[in-house]
Coordinates of C-alpha atoms and ligand atoms in Angstrom, one line a residue:
M1 CA 3.7 11.7 -28.6
N2 CA 1.2 10.0 -26.2
P3 CA 3.6 8.3 -23.5
K4 CA 2.9 4.7 -23.3
I5 CA 3.4 3.4 -19.8
G6 CA 4.3 -0.3 -18.9
I7 CA 2.9 -1.7 -15.7
L8 CA 4.4 -4.7 -14.0
G9 CA 1.1 -6.4 -12.3
G10 CA -2.1 -5.9 -13.7
G11 CA -4.3 -5.6 -10.3
Q12 CA -6.8 -2.9 -9.5
L13 CA -3.8 -0.7 -8.9
A14 CA -2.7 -0.7 -12.3
R15 CA -6.4 -0.3 -13.4
M16 CA -6.6 2.8 -11.5
M17 CA -3.6 4.2 -12.6
A18 CA -4.9 3.7 -16.3
L19 CA -8.3 5.0 -15.5
S20 CA -6.4 8.3 -14.6
G21 CA -4.0 8.2 -17.4
Y22 CA -6.4 7.5 -20.2
P23 CA -8.2 11.3 -20.0
L24 CA -4.6 12.8 -20.4
G25 CA -3.8 10.8 -23.4
F26 CA -1.5 8.4 -21.9
E27 CA -1.5 4.6 -23.3
F28 CA -0.8 1.4 -21.0
V29 CA 0.3 -2.1 -21.5
F30 CA -0.1 -4.3 -18.5
F31 CA 2.2 -7.5 -17.7
D32 CA 1.0 -10.0 -15.2
P33 CA 1.3 -13.8 -14.7
S34 CA -2.3 -14.2 -14.5
A35 CA -4.5 -14.1 -17.6
N36 CA -7.3 -12.8 -15.4
A37 CA -5.7 -9.7 -14.1
C38 CA -8.4 -7.3 -13.8
A39 CA -6.3 -4.3 -15.5
G40 CA -6.4 -6.6 -18.6
Q41 CA -10.4 -5.5 -19.1
L42 CA -8.9 -2.1 -19.9
G43 CA -6.0 -2.5 -22.3
E44 CA -3.3 -4.8 -23.7
L45 CA -2.3 -7.5 -21.2
M46 CA 0.8 -9.4 -21.7
V47 CA 0.6 -12.7 -19.6
A48 CA 4.0 -14.1 -18.8
D49 CA 6.1 -14.9 -15.6
Y50 CA 8.2 -12.1 -14.2
H51 CA 11.4 -14.3 -15.2
N52 CA 10.5 -14.6 -18.8
E53 CA 13.3 -12.4 -20.5
V54 CA 11.7 -12.9 -23.8
A55 CA 8.3 -11.7 -22.9
L56 CA 9.9 -8.8 -20.8
E57 CA 11.9 -7.6 -23.9
E58 CA 8.9 -7.5 -26.0
F59 CA 7.0 -5.5 -23.3
C60 CA 9.9 -3.0 -23.1
Q61 CA 9.7 -2.7 -26.9
K62 CA 5.9 -1.6 -26.5
V63 CA 6.5 0.9 -24.1
D64 CA 8.4 4.1 -23.3
I65 CA 8.5 3.8 -19.4
V66 CA 7.8 1.3 -16.7
T67 CA 6.2 1.4 -13.2
I68 CA 4.8 -1.4 -10.9
D69 CA 1.5 -2.2 -9.1
F70 CA 2.8 -4.8 -6.9
E71 CA 5.9 -4.3 -4.6
N72 CA 7.0 -7.9 -4.8
V73 CA 7.9 -7.9 -8.6
P74 CA 11.2 -9.5 -8.4
V75 CA 14.0 -6.9 -8.2
D76 CA 15.8 -8.7 -10.9
T77 CA 12.9 -8.5 -13.3
L78 CA 13.1 -4.4 -12.6
R79 CA 16.6 -4.4 -13.0
F80 CA 16.6 -6.3 -16.4
V81 CA 13.8 -3.9 -17.4
Q82 CA 15.8 -1.0 -16.4
K83 CA 18.6 -1.8 -18.9
K84 CA 16.1 -1.1 -21.5
K85 CA 13.7 1.5 -20.4
P86 CA 13.3 3.9 -17.6
V87 CA 11.6 2.5 -14.5
F88 CA 10.2 4.1 -11.4
P89 CA 10.3 3.8 -8.6
S90 CA 13.7 2.4 -8.9
P91 CA 14.7 -1.2 -8.2
D92 CA 16.9 -0.1 -5.4
V93 CA 13.9 1.3 -3.7
L94 CA 12.3 -2.1 -4.0
E95 CA 15.0 -4.1 -2.6
I96 CA 14.7 -2.1 0.5
A97 CA 11.2 -2.3 0.8
Q98 CA 10.6 -5.8 0.1
D99 CA 12.4 -7.0 3.1
R100 CA 11.0 -5.9 6.4
L101 CA 14.3 -6.1 8.0
T102 CA 16.2 -3.8 5.5
E103 CA 13.1 -1.7 5.5
K104 CA 13.2 -1.0 9.2
Q105 CA 17.1 -0.7 9.3
F106 CA 16.8 1.9 6.5
C107 CA 14.3 4.1 8.5
R108 CA 16.4 3.9 11.6
N109 CA 19.7 4.6 9.8
H110 CA 17.9 7.8 8.9
G111 CA 16.6 8.6 12.5
I112 CA 13.2 7.4 12.0
P113 CA 11.6 5.6 14.6
T114 CA 10.1 1.6 14.0
A115 CA 8.7 -1.1 16.1
E116 CA 11.6 -2.9 18.2
F117 CA 12.4 -6.1 16.5
E118 CA 14.8 -9.2 16.3
I119 CA 15.9 -11.4 13.7
I120 CA 14.5 -14.9 13.9
N121 CA 15.7 -18.0 12.2
S122 CA 14.7 -20.6 14.7
C123 CA 12.0 -21.8 17.4
S124 CA 15.0 -21.0 20.1
E125 CA 15.6 -17.5 18.9
L126 CA 11.8 -16.9 18.9
K127 CA 11.6 -18.0 22.3
F128 CA 14.5 -15.7 23.6
A129 CA 12.8 -12.7 21.5
A130 CA 9.4 -13.3 22.6
K131 CA 10.4 -13.1 26.4
K132 CA 12.6 -10.2 25.6
F133 CA 9.3 -8.6 24.5
N134 CA 7.1 -9.6 27.4
Y135 CA 5.2 -11.9 25.2
D136 CA 3.7 -9.2 23.1
G137 CA 4.9 -9.3 19.5
I138 CA 4.1 -10.2 16.0
L139 CA 6.2 -12.7 14.0
K140 CA 6.3 -11.8 10.6
T141 CA 7.9 -13.2 7.5
R142 CA 10.7 -10.7 6.2
R143 CA 9.4 -11.2 2.5
M144 CA 6.2 -11.4 0.6
G145 CA 4.1 -10.4 3.7
Y146 CA 0.9 -8.0 2.9
D147 CA -2.5 -7.4 4.4
G148 CA -1.3 -9.3 7.3
K149 CA -0.1 -12.7 5.4
G150 CA 2.7 -14.5 7.1
Q151 CA 2.2 -12.8 10.6
F152 CA 1.5 -14.7 13.9
R153 CA 0.6 -13.0 17.0
I154 CA 2.8 -14.0 19.9
D155 CA 1.2 -13.3 23.2
S156 CA 2.2 -16.0 25.4
A157 CA 5.0 -18.6 25.8
E158 CA 2.4 -21.2 24.4
S159 CA 1.7 -19.1 21.4
I160 CA 5.0 -19.7 20.0
N161 CA 4.1 -23.7 19.9
S162 CA 1.3 -23.0 17.4
V163 CA 3.9 -21.4 15.0
P164 CA 4.2 -24.2 12.2
D165 CA 7.7 -25.8 11.8
E166 CA 7.9 -24.9 8.0
L167 CA 7.8 -21.2 9.0
Y168 CA 11.5 -21.4 10.2
S169 CA 12.7 -22.2 6.7
Q170 CA 11.9 -18.6 5.9
D171 CA 13.5 -15.4 7.1
L172 CA 11.6 -13.9 9.9
I173 CA 11.4 -11.3 12.3
L174 CA 9.6 -10.8 15.7
E175 CA 8.4 -7.3 16.0
Q176 CA 7.4 -5.8 19.3
R177 CA 3.7 -4.9 19.4
V178 CA 3.2 -1.0 19.3
P179 CA 0.2 -0.1 21.6
F180 CA -0.9 2.5 19.1
V181 CA -3.9 4.7 19.5
R182 CA -4.4 5.0 15.8
E183 CA -2.9 4.1 12.5
V184 CA -2.2 6.3 10.0
S185 CA -0.6 6.9 6.4
V186 CA 1.0 9.8 4.5
I187 CA 0.9 9.5 0.7
V188 CA 3.9 11.4 -0.8
A189 CA 4.6 12.0 -4.7
R190 CA 7.7 13.0 -5.8
N191 CA 9.1 13.5 -9.4
G192 CA 12.6 13.3 -10.7
L193 CA 13.4 17.1 -10.5
G194 CA 12.8 16.8 -6.7
A195 CA 9.4 18.3 -6.4
I196 CA 7.1 16.9 -3.4
K197 CA 3.9 16.8 -2.5
T198 CA 1.6 15.1 0.2
W199 CA -1.7 14.7 0.6
P200 CA -3.7 15.4 4.0
L201 CA -2.9 12.6 6.6
C202 CA -5.3 9.5 6.2
E203 CA -6.5 7.5 9.4
N204 CA -6.7 3.8 8.6
K205 CA -8.7 0.9 10.4
H206 CA -7.5 -2.6 9.5
K207 CA -9.6 -6.0 10.4
D208 CA -7.6 -9.2 10.3
G209 CA -4.6 -7.4 9.1
I210 CA -6.3 -6.1 6.0
L211 CA -7.4 -2.3 5.6
T212 CA -11.1 -1.8 6.0
T213 CA -11.7 2.0 6.2
T214 CA -9.8 5.1 5.7
I215 CA -10.9 8.7 6.8
V216 CA -9.0 11.9 5.8
P217 CA -8.1 14.4 6.9
A218 CA -7.3 12.5 10.1
K219 CA -8.4 14.1 13.5
S220 CA -5.5 16.6 13.9
S221 CA -3.1 15.3 16.7
P222 CA 0.4 17.1 18.0
L223 CA 2.2 14.4 16.2
D224 CA 1.1 14.9 12.7
E225 CA 3.7 17.3 11.5
E226 CA 6.5 15.1 12.5
T227 CA 4.6 11.9 10.9
T228 CA 4.6 13.7 7.6
S229 CA 7.9 15.0 7.8
H230 CA 9.4 11.4 8.5
A231 CA 7.6 10.3 5.0
V232 CA 9.0 13.3 3.1
K233 CA 12.4 12.6 4.5
L234 CA 12.3 9.0 3.6
A235 CA 10.9 10.0 -0.1
E236 CA 14.3 12.3 -0.2
V237 CA 16.6 10.0 1.3
L238 CA 15.6 7.4 -1.3
N239 CA 15.6 9.9 -4.1
Y240 CA 12.2 8.6 -4.8
V241 CA 10.2 8.9 -7.9
G242 CA 6.4 8.2 -8.0
V243 CA 4.0 7.8 -5.1
L244 CA 5.3 6.5 -1.8
V245 CA 3.3 5.8 0.8
I246 CA 4.3 5.1 4.5
E247 CA 2.0 3.6 7.4
F248 CA 2.8 4.7 10.6
F249 CA 1.7 3.9 14.2
Q250 CA 0.8 6.7 16.6
T251 CA 0.9 6.2 20.2
N252 CA -0.1 9.1 22.6
E253 CA 3.4 10.3 22.7
Q254 CA 5.2 8.9 19.9
V255 CA 5.2 7.9 16.1
F256 CA 6.7 4.9 14.6
V257 CA 7.0 3.7 10.8
N258 CA 5.1 0.4 10.3
E259 CA 6.1 -0.2 6.6
M260 CA 6.6 1.7 3.4
A261 CA 4.5 1.1 0.2
P262 CA 6.7 2.0 -3.0
R263 CA 3.7 2.3 -4.9
V264 CA 0.3 4.0 -5.1
H265 CA -2.0 2.4 -2.1
N266 CA -5.3 1.3 -0.7
S267 CA -5.2 4.3 1.6
G268 CA -5.1 6.8 -1.1
H269 CA -8.2 5.6 -3.3
W270 CA -10.1 8.5 -1.8
T271 CA -8.0 10.9 -3.6
I272 CA -9.7 9.9 -6.8
E273 CA -13.0 11.8 -6.0
G274 CA -11.7 13.6 -2.7
A275 CA -8.7 15.4 -3.7
H276 CA -8.1 18.0 -6.5
T277 CA -5.5 15.3 -8.1
S278 CA -5.5 11.5 -7.4
Q279 CA -2.5 9.6 -6.2
F280 CA -2.6 7.5 -9.7
E281 CA -2.6 10.6 -11.6
N282 CA 0.5 12.3 -9.6
H283 CA 2.3 8.8 -9.7
L284 CA 2.2 9.1 -13.4
R285 CA 3.1 12.7 -13.6
A286 CA 6.2 12.2 -11.0
G287 CA 7.2 9.2 -13.5
L288 CA 7.2 11.5 -16.5
N289 CA 8.6 14.5 -14.8
L290 CA 5.5 16.4 -15.2
P291 CA 4.4 19.2 -12.5
L292 CA 2.5 17.6 -9.7
G293 CA -1.1 18.1 -9.5
S294 CA -2.7 19.8 -6.2
T295 CA -3.1 17.5 -3.3
A296 CA -5.7 19.6 -1.7
M297 CA -9.1 18.5 -1.0
N298 CA -12.5 19.9 -0.3
G299 CA -14.1 18.9 3.1
M300 CA -13.5 15.3 4.2
A301 CA -13.4 11.8 2.6
A302 CA -14.1 8.2 3.6
M303 CA -12.9 5.1 1.7
L304 CA -14.6 1.7 2.6
N305 CA -13.0 -1.5 1.3
W306 CA -15.3 -4.3 -0.3
I307 CA -13.3 -7.3 0.9
G308 CA -14.5 -11.1 -0.2
A309 CA -18.0 -10.4 -1.5
F310 CA -20.5 -7.4 -2.3
P311 CA -23.7 -7.2 -1.0
D312 CA -26.1 -7.7 -4.1
N313 CA -27.5 -4.6 -4.2
V314 CA -24.3 -2.3 -4.5
L315 CA -25.2 -0.4 -7.8
S316 CA -28.8 0.2 -6.6
I317 CA -27.5 2.5 -4.0
I318 CA -27.1 6.2 -5.3
E319 CA -26.4 9.0 -3.1
P320 CA -24.9 12.6 -3.5
D321 CA -21.1 12.2 -3.1
L322 CA -21.1 8.4 -2.9
Y323 CA -18.7 6.7 -5.8
W324 CA -18.6 2.9 -6.4
H325 CA -15.3 1.3 -7.7
L326 CA -15.9 -2.5 -8.7
Y327 CA -12.3 -4.0 -9.9
G328 CA -13.9 -6.5 -12.2
K329 CA -12.3 -9.4 -9.9
E330 CA -14.0 -12.6 -9.0
P331 CA -15.3 -12.6 -5.4
R332 CA -13.3 -14.9 -2.9
P333 CA -12.6 -14.8 1.0
G334 CA -10.1 -12.0 2.0
R335 CA -9.9 -10.6 -1.6
K336 CA -10.0 -6.8 -2.2
I337 CA -12.9 -6.6 -5.0
G338 CA -14.0 -2.8 -4.5
H339 CA -14.0 0.1 -2.5
S340 CA -16.4 3.1 -2.2
T341 CA -15.8 6.8 -1.5
L342 CA -18.2 8.9 0.5
L343 CA -17.3 12.8 0.5
A344 CA -19.0 15.4 3.0
P345 CA -18.0 18.8 4.4
T346 CA -17.8 17.8 8.1
P347 CA -16.8 15.0 10.1
Q348 CA -20.2 14.6 11.5
E349 CA -22.0 14.4 8.1
L350 CA -19.4 12.0 7.1
H351 CA -19.9 9.8 9.9
D352 CA -23.6 9.8 9.5
K353 CA -23.1 9.1 5.5
I354 CA -21.0 6.1 6.5
V355 CA -23.6 5.0 9.1
N356 CA -26.5 5.5 6.3
L357 CA -24.8 3.4 4.0
V358 CA -23.5 0.7 6.0
K359 CA -27.2 0.2 7.0
K360 CA -28.5 0.2 3.8
L361 CA -26.1 -2.4 2.5
G362 CA -26.8 -4.6 5.6
V363 CA -22.9 -5.1 6.2
Q364 CA -20.7 -4.7 9.2
L365 CA -17.5 -2.9 8.9
Ligands
AMP1 P1 1.4 -5.2 8.1 O1 1.2 -6.2 7.2 O2 2.8 -5.4 8.7 O3 1.1 -3.6 7.8 O4 0.4 -5.6 9.5 C1 -1.0 -5.5 9.4 C2 -1.6 -4.7 10.5 O5 -1.1 -5.6 11.6 C3 -1.1 -3.4 10.7 O6 -1.8 -2.4 10.0 C4 -1.5 -3.6 12.2 O7 -2.9 -3.1 12.4 C5 -1.1 -4.8 12.8 N1 0.3 -4.9 13.2 C6 1.3 -5.2 12.5 N2 2.6 -5.0 13.0 C7 2.4 -4.2 14.4 C8 3.0 -4.1 15.5 N3 4.4 -4.2 15.4 N4 2.4 -3.5 16.5 C9 1.3 -3.5 16.5 N5 0.3 -3.8 15.5 C10 0.8 -4.3 14.4

């Protein structure tokens, strides 16, 4: 029998999971509060609130196993679903990852460094902590923050005055800014039998807190082995099932966890064409306790994110080893609406291909 996989969240990650699962004979049902969720263009979409237990019950009856495309699916929803069908990753992991404080504490309790941080509940606490960090920090909401949302740069005593009063009604932390030389991520797949695979280290560039490009493999650095081993350790201590992505800051001497994504991740989109097995396929394989596919790659890959709008001419640009992914989403400022992957045998050729593509599109990265 072909497994029927339920996905809570119907965005582009669910869409790409389904696109990797259909050739293997898997079937999919998506569940999302929005009728426009772009995975719905591919298969059955149930439109309901994540707290609608009648709809969740019906969803569970339709599927064999459930996963997520969105790490902020309420933990209560996952616990409700888990009583009826197996869920991966587990609600316990989501509970840790949904709160920047518990996530950082978890890492530290397992000997994995993070940025220094202070819990903030009021303006006076912020003033105290900002001074402690020499006015070089980032104020973040503990929950529901992603792609730089809910973040304020604190770089002077005055910058504290521009934090809106309403923000203090939320749980906050102030993180000391890490003077990183680069940001990298490790994509780990682990199945329920404990088999683990990682893809080569990804180097990521962000603009306004949103990922813009990923280059793989990252140029090698003496910290890479330690970085990857931190990610593998986290997957093991969490008893994780599925794909887990850990984002890191590397300085010249040290590596710090930035955050974990308990799901497939934007910095792993290149794996669709750039690796023997994609993050999406291995996520599904992991959840179904199937052997994990090879994560090896040939040559190098670059992923360029398309945010807000596309240049008009995208699909008329055809190049060897250039792959377009349009998510079927309405363009809107700050919204991820597609990506391109470029493959090349060497760093220089990859660089030349990126420059050539950007020139043809007339965009700036
Ligand atoms: P986040 O949503 O927490 O991943 O933050 C988005 C981006 O903001 C990161 O990818 C970094 O570029 C930057 N950033 C966040 N926290 C820090 C930090 N503690 N130190 C330096 N840069 C940071």
